[in-house]
PDB file of C-alpha atoms and ligand atoms in Angstrom:
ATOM      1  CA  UNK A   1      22.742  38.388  31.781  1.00  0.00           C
ATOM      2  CA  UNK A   2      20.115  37.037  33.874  1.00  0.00           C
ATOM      3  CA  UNK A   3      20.087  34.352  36.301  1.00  0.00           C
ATOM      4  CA  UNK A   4      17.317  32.777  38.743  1.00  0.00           C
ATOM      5  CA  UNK A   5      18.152  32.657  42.147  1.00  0.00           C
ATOM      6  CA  UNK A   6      16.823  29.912  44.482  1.00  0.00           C
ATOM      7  CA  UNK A   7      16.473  31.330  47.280  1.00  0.00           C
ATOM      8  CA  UNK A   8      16.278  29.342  50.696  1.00  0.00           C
ATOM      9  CA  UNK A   9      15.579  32.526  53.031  1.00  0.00           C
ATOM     10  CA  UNK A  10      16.238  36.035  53.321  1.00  0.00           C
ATOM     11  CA  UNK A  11      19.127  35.814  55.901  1.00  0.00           C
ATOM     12  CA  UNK A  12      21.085  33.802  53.385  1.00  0.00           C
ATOM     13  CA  UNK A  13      19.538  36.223  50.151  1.00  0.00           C
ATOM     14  CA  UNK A  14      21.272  39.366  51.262  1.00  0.00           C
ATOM     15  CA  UNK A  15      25.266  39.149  50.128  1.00  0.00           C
ATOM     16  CA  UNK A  16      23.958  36.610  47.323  1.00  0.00           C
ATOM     17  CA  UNK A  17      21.973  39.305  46.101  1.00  0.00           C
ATOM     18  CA  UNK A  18      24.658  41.988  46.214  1.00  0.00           C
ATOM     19  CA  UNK A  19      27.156  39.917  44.929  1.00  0.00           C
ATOM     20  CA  UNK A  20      25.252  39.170  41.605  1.00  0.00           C
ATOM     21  CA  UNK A  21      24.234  42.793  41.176  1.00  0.00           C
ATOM     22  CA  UNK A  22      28.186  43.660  41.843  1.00  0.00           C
ATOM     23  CA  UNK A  23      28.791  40.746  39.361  1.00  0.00           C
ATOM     24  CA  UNK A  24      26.233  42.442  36.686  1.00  0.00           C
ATOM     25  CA  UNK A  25      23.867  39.995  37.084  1.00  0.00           C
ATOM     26  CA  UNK A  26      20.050  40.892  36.690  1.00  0.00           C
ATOM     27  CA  UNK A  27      18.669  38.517  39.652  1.00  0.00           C
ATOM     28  CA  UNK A  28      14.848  36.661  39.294  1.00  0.00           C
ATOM     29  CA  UNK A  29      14.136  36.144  43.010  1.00  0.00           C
ATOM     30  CA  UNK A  30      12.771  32.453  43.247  1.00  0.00           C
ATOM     31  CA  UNK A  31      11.462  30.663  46.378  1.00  0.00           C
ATOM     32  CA  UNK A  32      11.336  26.930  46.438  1.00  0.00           C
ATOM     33  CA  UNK A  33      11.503  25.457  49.106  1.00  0.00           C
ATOM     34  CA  UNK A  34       8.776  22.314  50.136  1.00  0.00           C
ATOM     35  CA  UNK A  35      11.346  21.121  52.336  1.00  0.00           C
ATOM     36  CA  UNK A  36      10.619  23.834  55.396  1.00  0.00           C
ATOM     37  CA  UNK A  37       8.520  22.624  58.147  1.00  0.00           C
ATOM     38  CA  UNK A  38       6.067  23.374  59.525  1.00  0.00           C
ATOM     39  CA  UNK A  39       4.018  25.632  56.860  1.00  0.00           C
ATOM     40  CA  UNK A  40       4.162  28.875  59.490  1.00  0.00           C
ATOM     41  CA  UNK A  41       8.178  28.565  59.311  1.00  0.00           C
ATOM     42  CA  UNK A  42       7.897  28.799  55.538  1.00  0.00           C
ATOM     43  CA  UNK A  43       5.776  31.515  55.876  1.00  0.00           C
ATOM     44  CA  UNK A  44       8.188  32.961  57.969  1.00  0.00           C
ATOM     45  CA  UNK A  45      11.014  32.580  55.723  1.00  0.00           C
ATOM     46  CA  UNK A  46       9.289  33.997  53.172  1.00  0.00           C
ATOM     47  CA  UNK A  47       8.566  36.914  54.686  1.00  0.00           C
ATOM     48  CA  UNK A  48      11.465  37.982  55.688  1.00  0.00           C
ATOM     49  CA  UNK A  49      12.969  37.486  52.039  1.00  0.00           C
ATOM     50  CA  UNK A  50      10.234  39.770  50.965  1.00  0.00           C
ATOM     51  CA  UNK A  51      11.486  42.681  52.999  1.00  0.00           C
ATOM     52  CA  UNK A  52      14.989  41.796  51.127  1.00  0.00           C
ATOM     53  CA  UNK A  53      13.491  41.954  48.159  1.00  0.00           C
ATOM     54  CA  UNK A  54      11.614  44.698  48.608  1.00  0.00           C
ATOM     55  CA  UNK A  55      14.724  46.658  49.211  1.00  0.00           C
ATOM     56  CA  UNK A  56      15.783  45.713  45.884  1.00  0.00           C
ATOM     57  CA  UNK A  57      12.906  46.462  44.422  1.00  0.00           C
ATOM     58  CA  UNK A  58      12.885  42.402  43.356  1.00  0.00           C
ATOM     59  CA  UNK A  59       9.586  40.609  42.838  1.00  0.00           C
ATOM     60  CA  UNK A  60      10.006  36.901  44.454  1.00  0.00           C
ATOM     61  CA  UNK A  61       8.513  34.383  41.938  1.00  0.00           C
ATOM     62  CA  UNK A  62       6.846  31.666  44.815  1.00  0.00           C
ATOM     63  CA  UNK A  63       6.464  28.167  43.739  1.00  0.00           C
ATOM     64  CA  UNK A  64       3.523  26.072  45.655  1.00  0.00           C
ATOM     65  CA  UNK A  65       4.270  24.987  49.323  1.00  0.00           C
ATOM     66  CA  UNK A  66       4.137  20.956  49.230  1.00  0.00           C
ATOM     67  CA  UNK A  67       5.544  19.143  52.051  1.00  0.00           C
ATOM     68  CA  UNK A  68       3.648  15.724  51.060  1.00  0.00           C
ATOM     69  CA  UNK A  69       5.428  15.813  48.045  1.00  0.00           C
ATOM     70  CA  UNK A  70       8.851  16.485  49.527  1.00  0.00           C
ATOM     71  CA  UNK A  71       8.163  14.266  52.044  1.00  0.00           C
ATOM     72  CA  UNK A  72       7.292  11.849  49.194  1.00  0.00           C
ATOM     73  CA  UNK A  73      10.720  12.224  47.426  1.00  0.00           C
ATOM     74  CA  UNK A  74      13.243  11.890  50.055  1.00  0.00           C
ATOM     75  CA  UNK A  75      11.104   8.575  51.624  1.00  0.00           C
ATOM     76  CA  UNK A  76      13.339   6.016  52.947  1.00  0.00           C
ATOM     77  CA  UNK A  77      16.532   8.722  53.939  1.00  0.00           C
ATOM     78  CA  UNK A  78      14.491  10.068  57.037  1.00  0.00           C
ATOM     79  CA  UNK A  79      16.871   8.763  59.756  1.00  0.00           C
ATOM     80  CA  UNK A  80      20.098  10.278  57.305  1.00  0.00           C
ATOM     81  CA  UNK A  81      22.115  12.137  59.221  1.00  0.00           C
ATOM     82  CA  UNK A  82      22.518  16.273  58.150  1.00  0.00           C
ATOM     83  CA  UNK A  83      24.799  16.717  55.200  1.00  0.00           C
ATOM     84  CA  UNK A  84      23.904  12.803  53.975  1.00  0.00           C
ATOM     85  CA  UNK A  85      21.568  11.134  51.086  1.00  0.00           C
ATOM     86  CA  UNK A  86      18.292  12.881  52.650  1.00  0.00           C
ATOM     87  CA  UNK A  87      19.830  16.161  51.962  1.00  0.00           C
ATOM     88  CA  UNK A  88      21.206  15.391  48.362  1.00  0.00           C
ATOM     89  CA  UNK A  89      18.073  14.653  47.603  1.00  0.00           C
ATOM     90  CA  UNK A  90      16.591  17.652  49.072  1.00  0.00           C
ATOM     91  CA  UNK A  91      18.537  19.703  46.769  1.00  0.00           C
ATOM     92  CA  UNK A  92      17.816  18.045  43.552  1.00  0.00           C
ATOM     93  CA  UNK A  93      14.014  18.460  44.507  1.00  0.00           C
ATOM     94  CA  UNK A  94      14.749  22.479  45.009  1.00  0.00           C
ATOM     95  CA  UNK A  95      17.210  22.544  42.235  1.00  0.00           C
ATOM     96  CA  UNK A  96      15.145  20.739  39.507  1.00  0.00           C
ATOM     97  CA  UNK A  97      12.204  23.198  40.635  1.00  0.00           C
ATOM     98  CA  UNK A  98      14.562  26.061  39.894  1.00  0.00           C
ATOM     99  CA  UNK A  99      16.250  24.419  36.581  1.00  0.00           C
ATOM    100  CA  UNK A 100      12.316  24.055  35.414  1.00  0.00           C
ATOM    101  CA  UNK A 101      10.977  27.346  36.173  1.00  0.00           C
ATOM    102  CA  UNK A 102      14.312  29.003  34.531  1.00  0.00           C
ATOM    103  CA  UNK A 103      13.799  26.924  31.512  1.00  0.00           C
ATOM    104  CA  UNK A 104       9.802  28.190  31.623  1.00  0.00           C
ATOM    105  CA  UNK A 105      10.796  31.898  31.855  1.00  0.00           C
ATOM    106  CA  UNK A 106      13.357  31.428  29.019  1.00  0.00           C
ATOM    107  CA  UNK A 107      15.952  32.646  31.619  1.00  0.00           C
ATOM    108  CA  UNK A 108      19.213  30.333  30.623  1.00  0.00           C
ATOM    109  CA  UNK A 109      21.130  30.784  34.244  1.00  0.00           C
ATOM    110  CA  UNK A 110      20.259  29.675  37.752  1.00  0.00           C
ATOM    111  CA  UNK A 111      21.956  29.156  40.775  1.00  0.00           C
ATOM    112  CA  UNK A 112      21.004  28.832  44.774  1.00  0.00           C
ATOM    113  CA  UNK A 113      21.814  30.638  47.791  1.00  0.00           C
ATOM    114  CA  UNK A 114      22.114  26.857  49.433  1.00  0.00           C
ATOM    115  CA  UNK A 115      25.790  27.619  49.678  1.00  0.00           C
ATOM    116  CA  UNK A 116      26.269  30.875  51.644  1.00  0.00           C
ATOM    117  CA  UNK A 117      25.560  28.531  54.958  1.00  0.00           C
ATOM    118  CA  UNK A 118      29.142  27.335  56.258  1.00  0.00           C
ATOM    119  CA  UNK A 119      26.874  24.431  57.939  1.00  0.00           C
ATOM    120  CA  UNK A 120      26.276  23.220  53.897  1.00  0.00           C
ATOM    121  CA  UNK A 121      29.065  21.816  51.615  1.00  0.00           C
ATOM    122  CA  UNK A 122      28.958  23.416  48.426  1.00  0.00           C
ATOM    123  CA  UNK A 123      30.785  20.648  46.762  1.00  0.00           C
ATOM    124  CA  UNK A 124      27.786  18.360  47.214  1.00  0.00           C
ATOM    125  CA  UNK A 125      25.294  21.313  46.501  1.00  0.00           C
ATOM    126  CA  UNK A 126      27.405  21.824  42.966  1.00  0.00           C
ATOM    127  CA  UNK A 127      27.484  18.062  42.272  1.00  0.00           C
ATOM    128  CA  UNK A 128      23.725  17.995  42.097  1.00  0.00           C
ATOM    129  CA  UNK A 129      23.245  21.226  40.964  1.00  0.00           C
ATOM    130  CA  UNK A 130      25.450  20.049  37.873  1.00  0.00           C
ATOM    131  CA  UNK A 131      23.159  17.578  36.621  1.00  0.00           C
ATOM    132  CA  UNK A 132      20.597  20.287  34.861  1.00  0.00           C
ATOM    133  CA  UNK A 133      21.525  22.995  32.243  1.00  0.00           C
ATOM    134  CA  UNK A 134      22.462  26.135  32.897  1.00  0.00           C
ATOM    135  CA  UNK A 135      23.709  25.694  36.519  1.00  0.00           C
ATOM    136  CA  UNK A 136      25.902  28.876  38.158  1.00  0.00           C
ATOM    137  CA  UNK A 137      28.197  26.554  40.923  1.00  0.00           C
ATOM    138  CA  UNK A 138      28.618  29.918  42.659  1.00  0.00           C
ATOM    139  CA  UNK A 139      30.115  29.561  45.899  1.00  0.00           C
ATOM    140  CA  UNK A 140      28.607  32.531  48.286  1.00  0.00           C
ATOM    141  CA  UNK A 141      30.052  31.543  51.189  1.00  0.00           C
ATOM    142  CA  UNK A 142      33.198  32.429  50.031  1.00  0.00           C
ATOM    143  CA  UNK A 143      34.897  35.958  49.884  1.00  0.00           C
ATOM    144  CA  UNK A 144      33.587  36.675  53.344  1.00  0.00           C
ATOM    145  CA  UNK A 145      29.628  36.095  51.845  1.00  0.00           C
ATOM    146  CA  UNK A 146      28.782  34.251  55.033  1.00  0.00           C
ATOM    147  CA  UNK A 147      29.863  37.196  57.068  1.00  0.00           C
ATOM    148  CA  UNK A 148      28.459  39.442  55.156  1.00  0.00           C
ATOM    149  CA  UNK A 149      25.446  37.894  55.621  1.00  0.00           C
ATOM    150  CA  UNK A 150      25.087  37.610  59.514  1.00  0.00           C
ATOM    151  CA  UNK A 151      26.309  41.513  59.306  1.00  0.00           C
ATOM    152  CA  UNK A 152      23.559  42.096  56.464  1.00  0.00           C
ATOM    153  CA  UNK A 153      20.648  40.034  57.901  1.00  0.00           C
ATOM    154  CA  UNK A 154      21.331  41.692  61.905  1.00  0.00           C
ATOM    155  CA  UNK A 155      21.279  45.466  60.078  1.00  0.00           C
ATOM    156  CA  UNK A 156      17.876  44.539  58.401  1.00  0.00           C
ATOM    157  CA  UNK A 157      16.665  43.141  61.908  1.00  0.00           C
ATOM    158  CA  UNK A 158      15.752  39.504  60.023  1.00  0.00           C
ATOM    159  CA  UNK A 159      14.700  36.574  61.552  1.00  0.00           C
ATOM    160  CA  UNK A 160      17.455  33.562  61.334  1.00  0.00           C
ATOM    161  CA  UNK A 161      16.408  30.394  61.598  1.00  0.00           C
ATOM    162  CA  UNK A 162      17.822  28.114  64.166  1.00  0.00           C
ATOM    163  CA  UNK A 163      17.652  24.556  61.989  1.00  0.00           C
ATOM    164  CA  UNK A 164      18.179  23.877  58.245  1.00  0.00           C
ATOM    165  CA  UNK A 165      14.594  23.342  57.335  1.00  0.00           C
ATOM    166  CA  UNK A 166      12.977  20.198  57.716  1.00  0.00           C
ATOM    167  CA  UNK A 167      11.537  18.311  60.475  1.00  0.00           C
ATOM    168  CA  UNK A 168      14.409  16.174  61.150  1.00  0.00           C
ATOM    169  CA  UNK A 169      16.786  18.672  60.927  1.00  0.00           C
ATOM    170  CA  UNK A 170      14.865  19.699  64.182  1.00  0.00           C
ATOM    171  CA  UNK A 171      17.208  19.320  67.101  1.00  0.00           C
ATOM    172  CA  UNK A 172      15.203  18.778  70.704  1.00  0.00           C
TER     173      UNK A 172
HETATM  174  S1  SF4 B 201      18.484  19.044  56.744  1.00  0.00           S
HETATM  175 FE1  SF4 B 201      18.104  20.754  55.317  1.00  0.00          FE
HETATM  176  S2  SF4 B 201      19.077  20.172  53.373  1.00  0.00           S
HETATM  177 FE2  SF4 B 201      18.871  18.349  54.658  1.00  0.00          FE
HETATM  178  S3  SF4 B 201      16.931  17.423  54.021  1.00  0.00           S
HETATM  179 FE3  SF4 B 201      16.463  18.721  55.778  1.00  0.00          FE
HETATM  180  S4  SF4 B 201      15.891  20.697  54.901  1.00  0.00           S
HETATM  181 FE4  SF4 B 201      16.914  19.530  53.279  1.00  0.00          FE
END
């Protein structure tokens, strides 16, 4: 079985990764992610999910960087607080990237890494993620895969991110 992972940096990648390979899962690396400001902290990101990846031997499938557009979509929920409207809406515009490239590569799974972070409920991540076919409501933070990743991303010497991803996630 294959399924498309969206993939929101390498930190969170690592036990998502090994738990779909343990799970016999043959994992599409995607990254989506418009959201991430400014462009050199995408970058970033992205980087350092390429040296997870490359450990796998993975090739990441990179959709366009477009923070206008994001920007675009969530318009009006600016001032929401974390873990509100502005960041439900943030995951259907990631998601429904993901659900359209799996349905594009024929591959009939997908899922995100969105939920290893304990700072993210995965109910709310699920609910979206439930509107398009074919969505894996896989909960990585659970059965230690938070843990695992601190312990996986500080072994591998990756960069972690101090703020979610978007400018007003930005704290001063
Ligand atoms: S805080 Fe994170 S999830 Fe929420 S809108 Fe910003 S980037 Fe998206």
């Amino acid at each position: 079985m294959t399924i498309l992972l969206h993939v929101c940096c390498g930190p969170c990648s690592t036990a998502s990764i090994e738990r779909l390979i343990a799970e016999g899962w043959t994992v599409v690396l995607y990254f989506s992610n418009s959201n991430i400001y400014p462009e050199a902290e995408h970058a970033k990101r992205y980087g350092e999910l390429l040296k997870v990846a490359a450990l796998h031997k993975m090739e990441v499938i990179t959709e366009v960087y477009d923070h206008e557009k994001w920007l675009g979509f969530i318009a009006g929920l600016e001032g929401e607080r974390e873990g509100g409207a502005r960041c439900r809406a943030c995951f259907a515009y990631n998601l429904a990237q993901a659900h359209d490239k799996a349905r594009e590569l024929g591959i009939e799974h997908f899922s995100t890494t969105l939920t290893v972070s304990r700072f993210k409920n995965s109910r709310q991540i699920f609910s979206v993620g439930e509107r398009f076919d074919g969505f894996e409501a896989i909960d990585f933070k659970k059965r230690g895969g938070f843990e695992r990743s601190i312990r996986l991303a500080k072994e591998m010497n990756l960069y972690r991110q101090h703020y979610c991803g978007c400018e007003f996630s930005i704290r001063s």
